[in-house]
Every structure is written in C-alpha cells, then in structure tokens.
Coordinates of C-alpha atoms in Angstrom, one line a residue:
Chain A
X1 CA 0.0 0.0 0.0
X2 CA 1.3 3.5 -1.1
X3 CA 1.8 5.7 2.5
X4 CA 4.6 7.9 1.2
X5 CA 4.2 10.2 -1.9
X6 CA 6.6 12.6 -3.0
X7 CA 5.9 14.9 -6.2
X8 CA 8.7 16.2 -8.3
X9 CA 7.5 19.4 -10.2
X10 CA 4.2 21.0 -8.3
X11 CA 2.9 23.3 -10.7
X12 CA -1.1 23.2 -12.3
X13 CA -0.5 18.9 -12.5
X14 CA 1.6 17.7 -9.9
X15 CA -0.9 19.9 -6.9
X16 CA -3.8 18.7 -8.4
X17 CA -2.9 15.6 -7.8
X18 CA -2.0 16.2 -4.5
X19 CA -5.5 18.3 -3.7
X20 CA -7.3 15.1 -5.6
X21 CA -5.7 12.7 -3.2
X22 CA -6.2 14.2 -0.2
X23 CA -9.6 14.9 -1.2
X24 CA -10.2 10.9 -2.3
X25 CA -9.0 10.1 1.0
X26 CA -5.3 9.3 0.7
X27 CA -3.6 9.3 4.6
X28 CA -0.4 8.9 4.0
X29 CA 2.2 11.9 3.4
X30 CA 3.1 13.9 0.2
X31 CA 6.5 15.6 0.0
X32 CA 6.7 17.8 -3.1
X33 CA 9.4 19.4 -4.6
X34 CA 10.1 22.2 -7.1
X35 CA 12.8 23.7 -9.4
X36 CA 11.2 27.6 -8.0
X37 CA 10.2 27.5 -4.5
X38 CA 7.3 29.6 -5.2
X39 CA 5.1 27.0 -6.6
X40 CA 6.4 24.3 -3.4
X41 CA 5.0 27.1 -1.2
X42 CA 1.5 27.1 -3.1
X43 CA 1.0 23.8 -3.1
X44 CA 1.8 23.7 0.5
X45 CA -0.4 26.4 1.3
X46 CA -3.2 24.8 -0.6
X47 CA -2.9 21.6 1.2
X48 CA -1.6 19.3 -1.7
X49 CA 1.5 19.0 0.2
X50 CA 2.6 18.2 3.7
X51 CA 6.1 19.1 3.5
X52 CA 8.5 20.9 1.2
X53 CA 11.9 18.8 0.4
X54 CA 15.2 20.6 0.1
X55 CA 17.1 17.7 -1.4
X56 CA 14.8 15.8 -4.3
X57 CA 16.8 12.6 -4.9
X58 CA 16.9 12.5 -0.8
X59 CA 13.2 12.8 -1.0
X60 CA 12.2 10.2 -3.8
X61 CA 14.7 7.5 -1.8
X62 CA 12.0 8.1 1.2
X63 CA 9.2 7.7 -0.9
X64 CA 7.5 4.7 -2.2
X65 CA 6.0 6.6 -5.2
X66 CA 7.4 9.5 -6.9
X67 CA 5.1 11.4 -9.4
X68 CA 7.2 13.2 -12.4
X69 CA 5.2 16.2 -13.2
X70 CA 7.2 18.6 -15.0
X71 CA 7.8 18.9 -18.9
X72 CA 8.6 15.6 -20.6
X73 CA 12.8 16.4 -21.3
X74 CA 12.6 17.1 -17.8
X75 CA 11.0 13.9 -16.7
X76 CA 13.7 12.1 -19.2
X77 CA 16.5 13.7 -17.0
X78 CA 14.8 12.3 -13.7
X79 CA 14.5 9.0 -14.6
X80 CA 18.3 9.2 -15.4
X81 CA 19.2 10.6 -12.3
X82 CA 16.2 8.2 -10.0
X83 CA 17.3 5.0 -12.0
X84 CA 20.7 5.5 -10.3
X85 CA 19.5 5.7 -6.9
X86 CA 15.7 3.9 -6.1
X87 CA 15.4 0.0 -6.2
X88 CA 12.7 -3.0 -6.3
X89 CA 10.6 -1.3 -3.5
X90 CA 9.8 1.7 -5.3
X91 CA 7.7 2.8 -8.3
X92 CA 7.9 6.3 -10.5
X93 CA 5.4 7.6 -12.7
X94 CA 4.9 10.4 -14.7
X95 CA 2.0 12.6 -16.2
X96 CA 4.2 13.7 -19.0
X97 CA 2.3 14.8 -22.6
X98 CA 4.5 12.3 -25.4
X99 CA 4.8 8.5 -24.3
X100 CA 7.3 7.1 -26.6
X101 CA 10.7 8.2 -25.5
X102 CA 9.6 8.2 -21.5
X103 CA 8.4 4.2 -22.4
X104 CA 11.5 3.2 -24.0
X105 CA 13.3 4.7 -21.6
X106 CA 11.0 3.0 -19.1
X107 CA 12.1 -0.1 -20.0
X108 CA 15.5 0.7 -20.4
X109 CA 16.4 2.0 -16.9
X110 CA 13.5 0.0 -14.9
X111 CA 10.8 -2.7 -15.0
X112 CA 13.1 -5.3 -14.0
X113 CA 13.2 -7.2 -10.9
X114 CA 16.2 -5.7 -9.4
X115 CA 15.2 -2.4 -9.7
X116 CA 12.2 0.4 -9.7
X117 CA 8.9 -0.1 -11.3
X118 CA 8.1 2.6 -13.7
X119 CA 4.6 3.3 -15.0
X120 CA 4.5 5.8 -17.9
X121 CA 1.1 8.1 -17.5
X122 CA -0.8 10.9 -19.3
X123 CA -3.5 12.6 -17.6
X124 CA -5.6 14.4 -20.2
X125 CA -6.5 17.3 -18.1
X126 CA -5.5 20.7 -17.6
X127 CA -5.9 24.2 -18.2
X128 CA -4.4 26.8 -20.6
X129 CA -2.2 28.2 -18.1
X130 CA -0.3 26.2 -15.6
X131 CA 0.7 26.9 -12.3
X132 CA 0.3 25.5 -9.1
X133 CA -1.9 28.4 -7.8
X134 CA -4.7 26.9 -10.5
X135 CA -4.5 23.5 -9.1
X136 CA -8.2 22.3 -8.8
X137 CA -9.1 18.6 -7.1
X138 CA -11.6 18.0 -9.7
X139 CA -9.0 18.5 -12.3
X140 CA -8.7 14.9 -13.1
X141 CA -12.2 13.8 -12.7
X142 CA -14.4 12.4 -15.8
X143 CA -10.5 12.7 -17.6
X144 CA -8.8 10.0 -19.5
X145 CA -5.9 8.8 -17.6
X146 CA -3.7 6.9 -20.2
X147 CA -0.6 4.6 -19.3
X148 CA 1.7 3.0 -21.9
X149 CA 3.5 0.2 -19.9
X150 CA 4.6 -2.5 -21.6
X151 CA 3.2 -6.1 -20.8
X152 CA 6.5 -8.0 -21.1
X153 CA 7.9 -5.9 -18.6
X154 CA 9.1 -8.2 -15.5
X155 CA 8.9 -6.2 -12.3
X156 CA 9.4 -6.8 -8.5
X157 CA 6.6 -8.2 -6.7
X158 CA 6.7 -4.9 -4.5
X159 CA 7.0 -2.9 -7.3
X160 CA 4.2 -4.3 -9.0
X161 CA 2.2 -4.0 -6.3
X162 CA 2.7 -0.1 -5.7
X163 CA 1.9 -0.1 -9.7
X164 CA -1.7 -1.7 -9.3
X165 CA -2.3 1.0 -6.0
X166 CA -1.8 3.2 -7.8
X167 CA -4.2 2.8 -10.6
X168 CA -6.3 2.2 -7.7
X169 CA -5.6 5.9 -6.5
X170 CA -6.1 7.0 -9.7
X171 CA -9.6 5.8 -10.7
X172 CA -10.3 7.0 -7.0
X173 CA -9.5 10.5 -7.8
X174 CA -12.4 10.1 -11.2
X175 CA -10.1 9.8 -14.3
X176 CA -11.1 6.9 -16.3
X177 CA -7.8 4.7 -17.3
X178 CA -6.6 3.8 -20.8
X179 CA -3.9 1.4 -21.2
X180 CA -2.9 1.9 -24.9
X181 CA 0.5 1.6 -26.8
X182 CA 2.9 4.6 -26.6
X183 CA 3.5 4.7 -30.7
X184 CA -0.5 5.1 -30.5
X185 CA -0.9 7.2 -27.9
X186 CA 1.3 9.6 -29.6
X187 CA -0.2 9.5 -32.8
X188 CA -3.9 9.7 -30.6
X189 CA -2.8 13.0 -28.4
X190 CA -1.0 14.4 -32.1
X191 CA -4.9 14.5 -33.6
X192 CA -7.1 15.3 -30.6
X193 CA -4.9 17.4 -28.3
X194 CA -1.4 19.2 -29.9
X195 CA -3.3 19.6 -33.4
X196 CA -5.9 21.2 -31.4
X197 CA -3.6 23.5 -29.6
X198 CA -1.1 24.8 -32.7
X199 CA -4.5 25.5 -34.4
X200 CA -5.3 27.2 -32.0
X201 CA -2.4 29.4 -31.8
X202 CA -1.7 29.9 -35.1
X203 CA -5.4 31.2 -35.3
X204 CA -4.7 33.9 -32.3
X205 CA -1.0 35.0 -33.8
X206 CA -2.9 35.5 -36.9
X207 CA -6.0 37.6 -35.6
X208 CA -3.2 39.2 -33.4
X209 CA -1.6 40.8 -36.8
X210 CA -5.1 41.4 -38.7
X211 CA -6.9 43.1 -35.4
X212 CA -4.4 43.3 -32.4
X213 CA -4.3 47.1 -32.9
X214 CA -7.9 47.0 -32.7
X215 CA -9.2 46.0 -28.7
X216 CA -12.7 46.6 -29.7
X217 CA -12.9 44.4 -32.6
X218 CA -11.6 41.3 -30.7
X219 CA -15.1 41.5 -28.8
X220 CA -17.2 41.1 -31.9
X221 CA -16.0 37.7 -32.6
X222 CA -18.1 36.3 -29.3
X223 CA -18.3 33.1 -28.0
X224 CA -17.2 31.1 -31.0
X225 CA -13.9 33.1 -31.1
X226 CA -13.2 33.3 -27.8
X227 CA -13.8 29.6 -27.3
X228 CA -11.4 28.9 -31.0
X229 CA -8.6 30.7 -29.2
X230 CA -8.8 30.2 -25.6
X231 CA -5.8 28.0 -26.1
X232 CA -4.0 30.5 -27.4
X233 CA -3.3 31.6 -24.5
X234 CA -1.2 29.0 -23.6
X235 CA 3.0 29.6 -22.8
X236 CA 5.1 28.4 -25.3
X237 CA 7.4 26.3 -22.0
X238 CA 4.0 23.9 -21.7
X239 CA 4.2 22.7 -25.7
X240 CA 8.2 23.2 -26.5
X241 CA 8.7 19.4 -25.1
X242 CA 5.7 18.0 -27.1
X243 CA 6.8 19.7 -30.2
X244 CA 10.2 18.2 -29.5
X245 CA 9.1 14.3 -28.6
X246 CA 6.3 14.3 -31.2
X247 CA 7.1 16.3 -34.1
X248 CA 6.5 14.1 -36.9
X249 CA 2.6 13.0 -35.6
X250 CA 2.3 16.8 -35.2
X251 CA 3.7 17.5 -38.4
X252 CA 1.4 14.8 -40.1
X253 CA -1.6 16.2 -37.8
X254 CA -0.9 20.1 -38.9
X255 CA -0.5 19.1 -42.7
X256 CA -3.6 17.6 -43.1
X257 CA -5.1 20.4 -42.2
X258 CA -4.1 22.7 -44.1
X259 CA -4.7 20.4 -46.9
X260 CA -8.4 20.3 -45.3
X261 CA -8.9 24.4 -45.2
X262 CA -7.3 24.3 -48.5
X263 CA -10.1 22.2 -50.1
X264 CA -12.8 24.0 -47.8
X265 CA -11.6 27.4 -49.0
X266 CA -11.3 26.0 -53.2
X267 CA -15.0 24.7 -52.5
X268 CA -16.7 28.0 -50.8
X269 CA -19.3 27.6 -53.6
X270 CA -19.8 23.9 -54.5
X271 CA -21.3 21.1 -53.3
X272 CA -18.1 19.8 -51.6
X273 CA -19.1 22.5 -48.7
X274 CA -22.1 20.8 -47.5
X275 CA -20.5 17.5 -47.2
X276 CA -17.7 18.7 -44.6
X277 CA -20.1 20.5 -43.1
X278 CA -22.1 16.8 -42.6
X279 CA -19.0 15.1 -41.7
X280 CA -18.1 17.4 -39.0
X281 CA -21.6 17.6 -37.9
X282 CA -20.9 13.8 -37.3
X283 CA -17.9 14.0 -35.2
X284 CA -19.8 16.3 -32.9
X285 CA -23.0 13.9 -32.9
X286 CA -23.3 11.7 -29.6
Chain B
X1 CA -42.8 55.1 -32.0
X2 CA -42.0 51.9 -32.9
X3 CA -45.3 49.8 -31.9
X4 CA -45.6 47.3 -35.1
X5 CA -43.4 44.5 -35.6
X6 CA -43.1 41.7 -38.0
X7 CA -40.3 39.5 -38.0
X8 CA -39.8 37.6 -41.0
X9 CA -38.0 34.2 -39.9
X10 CA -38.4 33.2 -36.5
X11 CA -35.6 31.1 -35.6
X12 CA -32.8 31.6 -33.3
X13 CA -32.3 35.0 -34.1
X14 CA -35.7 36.5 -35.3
X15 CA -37.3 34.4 -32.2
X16 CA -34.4 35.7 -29.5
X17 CA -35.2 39.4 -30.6
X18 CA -38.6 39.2 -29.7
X19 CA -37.9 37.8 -26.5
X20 CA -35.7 40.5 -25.7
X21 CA -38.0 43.3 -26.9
X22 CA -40.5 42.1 -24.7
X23 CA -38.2 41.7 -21.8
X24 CA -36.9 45.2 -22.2
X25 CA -40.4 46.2 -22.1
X26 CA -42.0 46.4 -25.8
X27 CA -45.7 47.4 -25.5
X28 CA -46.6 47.1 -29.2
X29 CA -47.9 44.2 -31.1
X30 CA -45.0 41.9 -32.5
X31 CA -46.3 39.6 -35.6
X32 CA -44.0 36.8 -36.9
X33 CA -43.8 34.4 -40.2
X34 CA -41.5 31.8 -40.8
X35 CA -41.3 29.7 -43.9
X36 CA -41.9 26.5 -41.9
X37 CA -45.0 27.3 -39.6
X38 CA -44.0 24.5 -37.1
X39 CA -40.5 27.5 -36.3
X40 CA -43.7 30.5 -35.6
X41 CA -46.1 28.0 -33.4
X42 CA -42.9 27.6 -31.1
X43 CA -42.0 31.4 -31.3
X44 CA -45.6 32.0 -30.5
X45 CA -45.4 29.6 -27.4
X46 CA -42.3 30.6 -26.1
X47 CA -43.9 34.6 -26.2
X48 CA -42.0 35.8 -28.4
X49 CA -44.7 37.1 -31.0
X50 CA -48.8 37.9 -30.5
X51 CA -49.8 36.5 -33.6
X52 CA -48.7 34.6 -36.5
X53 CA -49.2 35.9 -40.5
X54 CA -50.8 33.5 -43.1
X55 CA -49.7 36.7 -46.0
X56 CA -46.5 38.2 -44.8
X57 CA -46.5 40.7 -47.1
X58 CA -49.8 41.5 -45.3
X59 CA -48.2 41.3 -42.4
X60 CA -44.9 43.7 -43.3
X61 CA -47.5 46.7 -44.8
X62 CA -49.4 46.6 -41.5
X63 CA -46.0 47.0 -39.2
X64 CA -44.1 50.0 -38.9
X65 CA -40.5 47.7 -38.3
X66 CA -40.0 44.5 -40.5
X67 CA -37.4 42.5 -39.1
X68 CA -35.4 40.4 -41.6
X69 CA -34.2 37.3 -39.7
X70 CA -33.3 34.4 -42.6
X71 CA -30.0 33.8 -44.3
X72 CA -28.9 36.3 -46.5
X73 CA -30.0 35.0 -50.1
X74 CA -33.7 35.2 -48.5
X75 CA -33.1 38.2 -47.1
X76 CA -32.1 39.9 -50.4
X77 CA -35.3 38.1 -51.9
X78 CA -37.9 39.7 -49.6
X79 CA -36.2 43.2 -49.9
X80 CA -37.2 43.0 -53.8
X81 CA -40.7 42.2 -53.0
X82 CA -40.7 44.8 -49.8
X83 CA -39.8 47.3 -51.9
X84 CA -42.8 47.2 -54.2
X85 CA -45.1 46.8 -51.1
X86 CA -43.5 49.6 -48.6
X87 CA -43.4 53.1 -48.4
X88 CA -41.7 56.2 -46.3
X89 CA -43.8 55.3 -43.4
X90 CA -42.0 52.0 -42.8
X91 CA -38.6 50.8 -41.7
X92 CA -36.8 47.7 -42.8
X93 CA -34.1 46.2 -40.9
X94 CA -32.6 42.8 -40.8
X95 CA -29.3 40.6 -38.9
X96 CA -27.8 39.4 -42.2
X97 CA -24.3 37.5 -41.8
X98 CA -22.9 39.5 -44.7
X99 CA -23.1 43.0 -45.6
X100 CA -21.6 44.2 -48.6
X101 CA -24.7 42.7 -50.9
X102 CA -27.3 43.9 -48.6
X103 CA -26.1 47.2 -48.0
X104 CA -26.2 47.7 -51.5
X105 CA -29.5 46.7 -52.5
X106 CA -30.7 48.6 -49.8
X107 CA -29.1 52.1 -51.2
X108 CA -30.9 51.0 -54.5
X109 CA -34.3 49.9 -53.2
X110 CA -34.7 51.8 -50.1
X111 CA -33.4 55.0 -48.5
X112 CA -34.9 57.3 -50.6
X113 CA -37.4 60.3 -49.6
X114 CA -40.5 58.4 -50.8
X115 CA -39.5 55.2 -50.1
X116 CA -39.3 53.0 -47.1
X117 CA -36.4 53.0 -44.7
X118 CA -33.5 49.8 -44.5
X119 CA -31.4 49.9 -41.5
X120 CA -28.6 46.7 -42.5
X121 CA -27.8 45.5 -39.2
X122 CA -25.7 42.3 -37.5
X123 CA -25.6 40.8 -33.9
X124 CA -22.7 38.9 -33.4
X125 CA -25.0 36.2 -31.8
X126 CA -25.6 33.4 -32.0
X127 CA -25.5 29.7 -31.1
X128 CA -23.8 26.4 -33.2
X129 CA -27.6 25.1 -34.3
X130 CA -30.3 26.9 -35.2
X131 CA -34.1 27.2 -34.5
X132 CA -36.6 29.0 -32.6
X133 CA -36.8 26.2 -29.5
X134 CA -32.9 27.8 -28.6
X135 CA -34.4 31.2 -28.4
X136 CA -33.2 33.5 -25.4
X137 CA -34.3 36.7 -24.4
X138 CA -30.5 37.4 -23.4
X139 CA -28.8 36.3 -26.4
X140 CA -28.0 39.8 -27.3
X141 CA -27.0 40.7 -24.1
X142 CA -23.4 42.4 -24.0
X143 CA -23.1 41.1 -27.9
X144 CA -22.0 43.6 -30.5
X145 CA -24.8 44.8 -33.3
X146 CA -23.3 46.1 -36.1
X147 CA -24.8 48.8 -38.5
X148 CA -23.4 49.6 -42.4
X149 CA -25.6 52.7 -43.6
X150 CA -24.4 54.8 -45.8
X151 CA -24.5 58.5 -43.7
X152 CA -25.2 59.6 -47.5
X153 CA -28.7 58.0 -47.4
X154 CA -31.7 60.8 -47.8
X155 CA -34.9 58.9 -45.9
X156 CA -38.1 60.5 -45.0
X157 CA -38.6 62.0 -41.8
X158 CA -40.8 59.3 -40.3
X159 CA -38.6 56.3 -41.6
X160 CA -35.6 58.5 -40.2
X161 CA -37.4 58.1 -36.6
X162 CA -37.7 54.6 -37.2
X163 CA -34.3 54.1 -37.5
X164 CA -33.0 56.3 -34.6
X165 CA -36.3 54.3 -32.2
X166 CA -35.1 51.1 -33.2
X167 CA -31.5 51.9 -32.4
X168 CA -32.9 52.4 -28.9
X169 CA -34.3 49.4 -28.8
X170 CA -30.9 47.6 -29.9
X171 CA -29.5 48.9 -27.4
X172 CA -32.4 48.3 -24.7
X173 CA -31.5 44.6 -25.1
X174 CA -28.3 44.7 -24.6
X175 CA -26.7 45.0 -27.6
X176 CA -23.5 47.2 -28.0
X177 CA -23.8 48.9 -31.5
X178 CA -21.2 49.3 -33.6
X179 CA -21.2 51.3 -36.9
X180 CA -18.9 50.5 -40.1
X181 CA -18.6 50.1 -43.8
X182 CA -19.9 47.6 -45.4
X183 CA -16.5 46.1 -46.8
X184 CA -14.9 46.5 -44.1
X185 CA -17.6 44.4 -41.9
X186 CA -17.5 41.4 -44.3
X187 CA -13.9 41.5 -44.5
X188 CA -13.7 41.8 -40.2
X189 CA -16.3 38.8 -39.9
X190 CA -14.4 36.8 -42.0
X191 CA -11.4 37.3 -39.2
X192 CA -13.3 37.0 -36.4
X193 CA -16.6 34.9 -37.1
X194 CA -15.9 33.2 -40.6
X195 CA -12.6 31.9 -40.4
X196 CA -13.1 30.4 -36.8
X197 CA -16.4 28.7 -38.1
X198 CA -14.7 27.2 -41.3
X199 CA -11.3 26.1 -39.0
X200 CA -14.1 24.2 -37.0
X201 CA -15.7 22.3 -39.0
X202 CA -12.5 21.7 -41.0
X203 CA -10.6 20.1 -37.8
X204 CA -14.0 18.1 -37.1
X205 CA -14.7 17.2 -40.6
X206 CA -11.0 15.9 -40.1
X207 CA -11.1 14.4 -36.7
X208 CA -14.3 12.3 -38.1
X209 CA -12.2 10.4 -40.3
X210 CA -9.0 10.0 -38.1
X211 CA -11.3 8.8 -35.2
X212 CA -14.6 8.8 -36.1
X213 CA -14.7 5.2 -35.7
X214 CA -13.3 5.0 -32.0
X215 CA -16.2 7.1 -30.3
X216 CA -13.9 6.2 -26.9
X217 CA -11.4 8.4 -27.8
X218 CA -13.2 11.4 -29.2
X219 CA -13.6 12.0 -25.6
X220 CA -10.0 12.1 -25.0
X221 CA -8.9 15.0 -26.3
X222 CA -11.1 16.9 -23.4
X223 CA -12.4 20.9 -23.0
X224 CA -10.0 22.1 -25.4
X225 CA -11.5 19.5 -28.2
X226 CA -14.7 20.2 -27.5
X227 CA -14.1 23.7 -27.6
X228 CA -12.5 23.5 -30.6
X229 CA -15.0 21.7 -32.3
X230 CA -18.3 22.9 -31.1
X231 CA -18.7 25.2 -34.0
X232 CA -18.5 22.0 -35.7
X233 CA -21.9 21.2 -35.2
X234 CA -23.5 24.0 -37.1
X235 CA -25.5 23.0 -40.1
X236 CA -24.8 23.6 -44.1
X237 CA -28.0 25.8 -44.3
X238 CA -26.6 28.7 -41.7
X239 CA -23.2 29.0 -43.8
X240 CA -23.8 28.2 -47.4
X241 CA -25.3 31.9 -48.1
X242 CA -22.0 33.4 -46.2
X243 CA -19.9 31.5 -48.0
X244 CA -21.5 32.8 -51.2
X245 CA -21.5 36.3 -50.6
X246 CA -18.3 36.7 -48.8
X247 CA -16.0 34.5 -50.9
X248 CA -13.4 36.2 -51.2
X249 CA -12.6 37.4 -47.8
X250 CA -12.8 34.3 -46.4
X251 CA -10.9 32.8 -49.0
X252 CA -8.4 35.4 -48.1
X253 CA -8.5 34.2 -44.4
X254 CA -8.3 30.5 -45.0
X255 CA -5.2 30.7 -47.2
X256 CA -3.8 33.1 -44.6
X257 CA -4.3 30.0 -41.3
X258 CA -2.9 27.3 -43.8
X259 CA 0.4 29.5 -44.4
X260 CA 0.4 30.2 -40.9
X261 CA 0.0 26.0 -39.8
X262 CA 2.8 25.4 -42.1
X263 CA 4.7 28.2 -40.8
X264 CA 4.1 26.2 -37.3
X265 CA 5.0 22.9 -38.9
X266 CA 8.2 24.0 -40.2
X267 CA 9.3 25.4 -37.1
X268 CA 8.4 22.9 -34.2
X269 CA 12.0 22.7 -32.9
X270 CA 13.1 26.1 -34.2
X271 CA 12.9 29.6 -31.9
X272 CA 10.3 30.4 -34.2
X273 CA 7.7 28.5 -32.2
X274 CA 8.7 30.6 -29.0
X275 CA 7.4 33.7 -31.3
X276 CA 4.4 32.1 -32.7
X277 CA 3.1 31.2 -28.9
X278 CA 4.3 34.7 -27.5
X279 CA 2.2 36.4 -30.5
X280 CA -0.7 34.0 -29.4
X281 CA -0.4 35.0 -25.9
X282 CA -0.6 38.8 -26.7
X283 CA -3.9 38.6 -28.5
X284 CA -5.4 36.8 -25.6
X285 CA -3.9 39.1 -22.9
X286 CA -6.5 41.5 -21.6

C-alpha cells in the first residue's frame, strides 16, 4: 500500500494531484518538490502538500512513489538521475504529454526485478495556463488517464504491487484509465490534443496581426472566437517538449489540415461544402 | 414610435429578438412568419410574437419595423418584393451574416425620400444550431450589433425616426452597437466569425475520419476538443449563403491560417515557435 508520496515538479498537474488525493482520501504523506520555490509554497499552502523537500533525490529515496510532473525532457533527465538511486521497492510515474521516448526509456532503466517499477502516464487534463496556484481537485475527474507500460515488462513483486495501487488511487481521484501503446498514444494525443492547440495558436498569432491594434474588434467575434482561441493563451514552455518528442505525428496532424482548409476554402461555392459540413456535424454527434 | 413589428424568420435570431424586446419592455404588437409554420407556433409559445401571418407581405404593410431574420439570399429576396409593397412610413431592418450585398440593394431599393427605410444591421450572436426552441431573451446581451448605412442616405422624416427608435431598442436589449462600412464588416467577420467557423468544421470534418470510428477516444482530447469543435456542429443551411457572398474574404482568411500552420510545422523545434506562442499570448492578454 502507497503511504509515502513525494511529487517532483508541483505546478497546475503535480498539486492537483495532490489536492485530488487528499480529497479521495489518501492518509499517507506527500513531500513535493520544485525547481522555484514559489510554486512548493503554493502547493503547501493549498494543502496538496505536507512538506517541502530541500534535497529531491533524498526525497524520492523516502518515498514509495514518486510522481514526475514537469515537462517531458525534464522527466527524461529524472528518470536518469532516480534509475541510479531507487530499487525494487519503489515505483515512478509520470504525467508527462509524449509516451514514446519516456516508455523506452521506461524499460531501459526500470521494469526489471532488481530495480524500480516505472509506469508511464498521461492525464488528459489541464488548463491553458499552468501553475500551481490553479490547481483544482476535480482536475482529473471524468479525464482519461492513459498509461503506456509495456506487458513484457518483469517487475518486483513490491513494485508491482505499488503499480496496481496506484491505478487504484487514480480511478479513485475520477479519471477513467486507458492502457494503450505509446506509438498510438502519440499519434492519438497528435490529432485530438497538440493539433488542437497549434491550431489554435496559429489562429490567435494571426487575428493578433489582422486586429491586435484594434481591442474593440476582438469582442465582436463572441463566444465562438473566444472559445477557437482560448488555447491561445497558452506559454510556449507547456508545448516546447511535445513539439520536440512528437514532431512528426504533429507535423502529419498540422498538414492535413491545411490540406483540409485548403479544399474547404477552393469549395466555398460547391457542393463539396455541404459534405464537410455533414461530416463534422458527425464527429460532434453523440 | 416603434409599436408594429413583424419578423420575418423566426428562428434563433428572429425568435431571441422578440424575447428580448418584450423583456426590455415592448408594449406594441409583434407579428412573426416563418417559412416553416411549425419555427412560428414555437415562437408563439415561447412569447416571443402575438400572432402569427398567413400573408407576410400583409403582415410587413401593416408593421411600422419588419425585421429580416433568414439567411442572407432570402433576405435579399424579400427586400425585392418589400420594396414594391413599402413606403416612407415604414422601416426595414434585418441581422444578415454578410453585408456588402445587402447594404447595397438597400441604397438602391430603399433609402430614398418616398421610399421605405432599410437599417442593415448584424448581432454577433448566435449559437452552433439553429431554430426558434434555442431562443433566449439574453442572447444579445453584451453582444456587439453592427450597423453599415451609408451616412449619405436621404430617408423621409418618419422612416428617419424609425431608424433612430429602433437603435434604442438595440440597445435596450443589450446590444452594443457598432457602426462601419460595409467592406470592411465582411472583411472583419471573415477574421473573427468566418474563419473560426470554417477552421471548426474543418478540424471536425478531419477528426471524423482520423477517429470517427473509435467514439472512446473522441472523448479524450477533453475541453480544449470540445471547444475547438463545437462550431463543428453547425448546419450547411446557416453557412452556405456566407460562404457565397463573402467569398473572397474568407478565401483570403483561410489561405492566410494554412500559411500560418505550415509556418508552425516548419518550425516545431526552431525559436520560431517561441514567437508564434508569445504572439498567441498577446492577443489573448486583456
């Protein structure tokens, strides 16, 4: 049974998770850490924490689960640096956006019985501004929760164990789990979640040049525009990973839309109109 | 005094303004027709007009304000046969998508001393489906209305009235009005309203086939999908007469997002991303 918690990286994700558990129940302790203090102090204020650790490798060695919560090259560089200093008692996971690299090097550095358990995660929650002073408890709730582990992979009894708690913990908190493969669920989070997002800043950049100088005209777009560039407003440190770790899905994602705006704007007058119009009407039928 | 209205085409819009006229206090009769009678029975029961017309011509001579609520090509349709039927005693107005077309049949047909009045107005309102069940007496609230006259324009003194009462009203609802050219509202709505609509129900359109056939994982993507995509529900019929009469503009727009998407996919793990978010940022900062 998980009773020691510490979370590396406490901004919008890793105090959410920390306000979820307590609020699902969880009694043990949560040490958190941060590369700015700031956000440690937030998340200790708010209660996701109950205590702030000076030394990080010092705190994951105390632990029996360690939640990477940071930007995905920054959960690569942990798992080097953890690999070299946790064992067969202990499991990491992660919540970082791009599955592939973190799984390989999942199974590269643990997942065997002499050493950690790792358990590659992606929560598909959060907001368009991070930060741990929007941490919510009911972030994750009704939210996809996928993991990529890799069935072959042999782990310790203990280790194991701490891996199916904390599924446990993580259907108690209300996201709804997804095991899938990490090639697919980077080709799945390319269409439905980074395509989303460069659209939608390449949509608010644009407006930004054709009616930035113009405040008053950004209001007559109303709820449809705001709603098309909401994400817009999201900081280029969230995405610079994911456009790093899964550039060609993105690439794939982003070209076949242009190719799709491209035929919608060469059919403004023809027949072809009405049937996208029908086929996205479908995608938004339940 | 404006104490006549007809509305011709009560769905969401032509059904929303007579809820809000009555709501900011209308005393005055308020007729409605609507090409599919089924659309003025449930304007009638939700209150939003006294009667229903069997002969809306019948129904516009007796009014002193028609209110033109259809697409656009039906809009420029009854102002031919309005003009035949109307005089300098009456005021036409209407909450056309596009303006260029309409403002300049109405210089033609209208706004003459011995002629009736046309007032081209556009609420940015709206909802992603149609019909008069959606109606709200608040959809105008805090929206922007839109006004192209010509300044030039010579009306009668009564239709002049007209126009300045029904301005009042406009604004009684809620509405913030905003006057402009012609051109230059098609080209802004294209920006604003146009563009977002036809990036919608491109990315859905697109989405359908990539995982239409996995209904599971549509819901992965979470509130940024949705909101990306809930335009993507709006019919054929409320965007086909737009995209005819503003075709160019939003051609203009379309071409402009795909150059700026493959300005995005060129540059994923270049500093040129950094500037594409930052410029994002900026038009969402308020």
């Amino acid at each position: 049974m998980i009773e020691r918690i510490a979370i590396v990286g406490t901004g919008l994700l890793g105090t959410s998770a920390g306000l979820a558990l307590r609020a699902a129940g969880f009694g043990g302790t949560i040490a958190g850490w941060n590369r700015s203090p700031e956000q440690a102090q937030t998340a200790l204020h708010l209660g996701a924490l109950d205590s702030i650790a000076t030394d990080p490798l010092q705190m994951a060695r105390e632990s029996q689960l360690v939640l990477l919560a940071t930007p995905v090259h920054a959960i690569l560089d942990w798992m080097e640096q953890l690999a070299a200093v946790l064992g067969p008692d202990h499991l990491i996971t992660d919540v970082g956006s791009t599955k592939a690299q973190i799984t390989a090097a999942s199974g590269r550095l643990f997942n065997q019985p002499d050493r950690a358990a790792f358990l590659p995660g992606h929560p598909m929650a959060g907001k368009e501004r991070g930060g741990a002073a929007l941490a919510d408890a009911e972030l994750f709730r009704g939210a996809v929760w996928m993991f990529t582990e890799d069935p072959a992979w042999n782990r310790s009894p203990s280790s194991a164990e701490l891996v199916s708690n904390w599924r446990d913990w993580v259907a108690a908190i209300g996201a709804k789990v997804i095991d899938i493969a990490p090639a697919r669920h980077d080709e799945l989070v390319a269409w439905v979640s980074h395509l989303p997002q460069f659209v939608a800043t390449g949509l608010s950049a644009l407006l930004e040049d054709q009616v930035g100088d113009a405040p008053e005209l950004k209001h007559v777009g109303g709820r449809g525009l705001r709603e098309m560039t909401r994400l817009g407003a999201s900081p280029y440190s969230m995405w610079r990973d994911i456009a790093y770790t899964n550039t060609e899905a993105v690439q794939a994602a982003l070209f076949a839309l242009e190719q799709r705006l491209a035929h919608i704007r060469e059919n403004l007058r023809t027949p072809e109109l009405r049937a996208e119009f029908d086929k996205a009407n479908q995608f938004r039928k339940e």
